[in-house]
Amino acid sequence: MKISVSFTLWLLLGSVYASEGVEIKPASPPDINAALREITASLAQLKADMMLLQRETTVRQVAFSASLVAGVEPGESVTTGPFPSFTTLIFKHVPTNIGNAYNSTTGVFTAPVRGAYHFEWWVAAFGDNGAHASGAALVKNSENIFTAWEQRKEYLGTASNGVTLLLEVGDVVSVSLWADTVAFDNANHHTTFSGHLLFPM
Ligand SMILES: *[C@@H]1O[C@H](CO)[C@@H](O)[C@H](O)[C@H]1NC(C)=O
């Protein structure tokens, strides 16, 4: 913020001269109208800066976490997939959605501000003798960024990965299940997608 201080400085200098009891007339008489115009302009700039700061602070609050299935009873479980093709996962249980940038109808996160964002995703699956992996990629617009992948013979495994991305306003990010892979979830929320804005740029 650039705030002019010259008028204040002039006032201070004036008071210093006055307190020393020395009669010094300024070389040129102060132009009060010019000084007022300067103050008015400074105040207008200050007001604009404060409004911008307020807006930036509000839009800077972006953080979400979601898990795949919502409304499952304890003891129930849901296996999503396998699908014949790469399919967007729609994470339905949303404990945190500050800034509402994640849409639980589409599974898509939309960047509200240009900046560096961090995402992570975890995809669980029970080993079925290696028949199906748990495999999911983070997709930015239509580009696959990173993949989480795990293929087991038995027991529950959870593949995970994370990434930091520079996003422009309106860039979309989602998680897609690879063809012929599965994602397991239950009331304990094993399969998740989270993200937050690190800082605007
Ligand atoms: C989420 O996406 C759906 C489908 O595109 C849309 O109708 C809805 O308005 C979106 N919700 C929000 C909060 O943006």
CSV table of N, CA and C in Angstrom, one decimal, residues 58 63 91 134 169 195-196:
chain,number,residue,atom,x,y,z
A,58,THR,N,-10.8,-13.4,2.3
A,58,THR,CA,-12.0,-14.3,2.2
A,58,THR,C,-11.8,-15.4,1.3
A,63,ALA,N,-10.3,-25.1,1.8
A,63,ALA,CA,-9.9,-26.4,2.3
A,63,ALA,C,-11.1,-27.3,2.3
A,91,PHE,N,-16.9,-38.2,-4.4
A,91,PHE,CA,-16.7,-38.4,-2.9
A,91,PHE,C,-17.9,-37.7,-2.3
A,134,SER,N,-6.3,-51.2,-6.5
A,134,SER,CA,-6.9,-50.0,-6.2
A,134,SER,C,-6.0,-48.9,-6.8
A,169,VAL,N,-7.5,-19.6,-11.8
A,169,VAL,CA,-8.9,-19.5,-11.5
A,169,VAL,C,-9.7,-20.4,-12.5
A,195,GLY,N,-8.0,-31.5,-0.1
A,195,GLY,CA,-7.1,-30.5,-0.8
A,195,GLY,C,-7.3,-29.1,0.0
A,196,HIS,N,-6.2,-28.3,-0.2
A,196,HIS,CA,-6.3,-26.9,0.3
A,196,HIS,C,-5.4,-26.0,-0.4
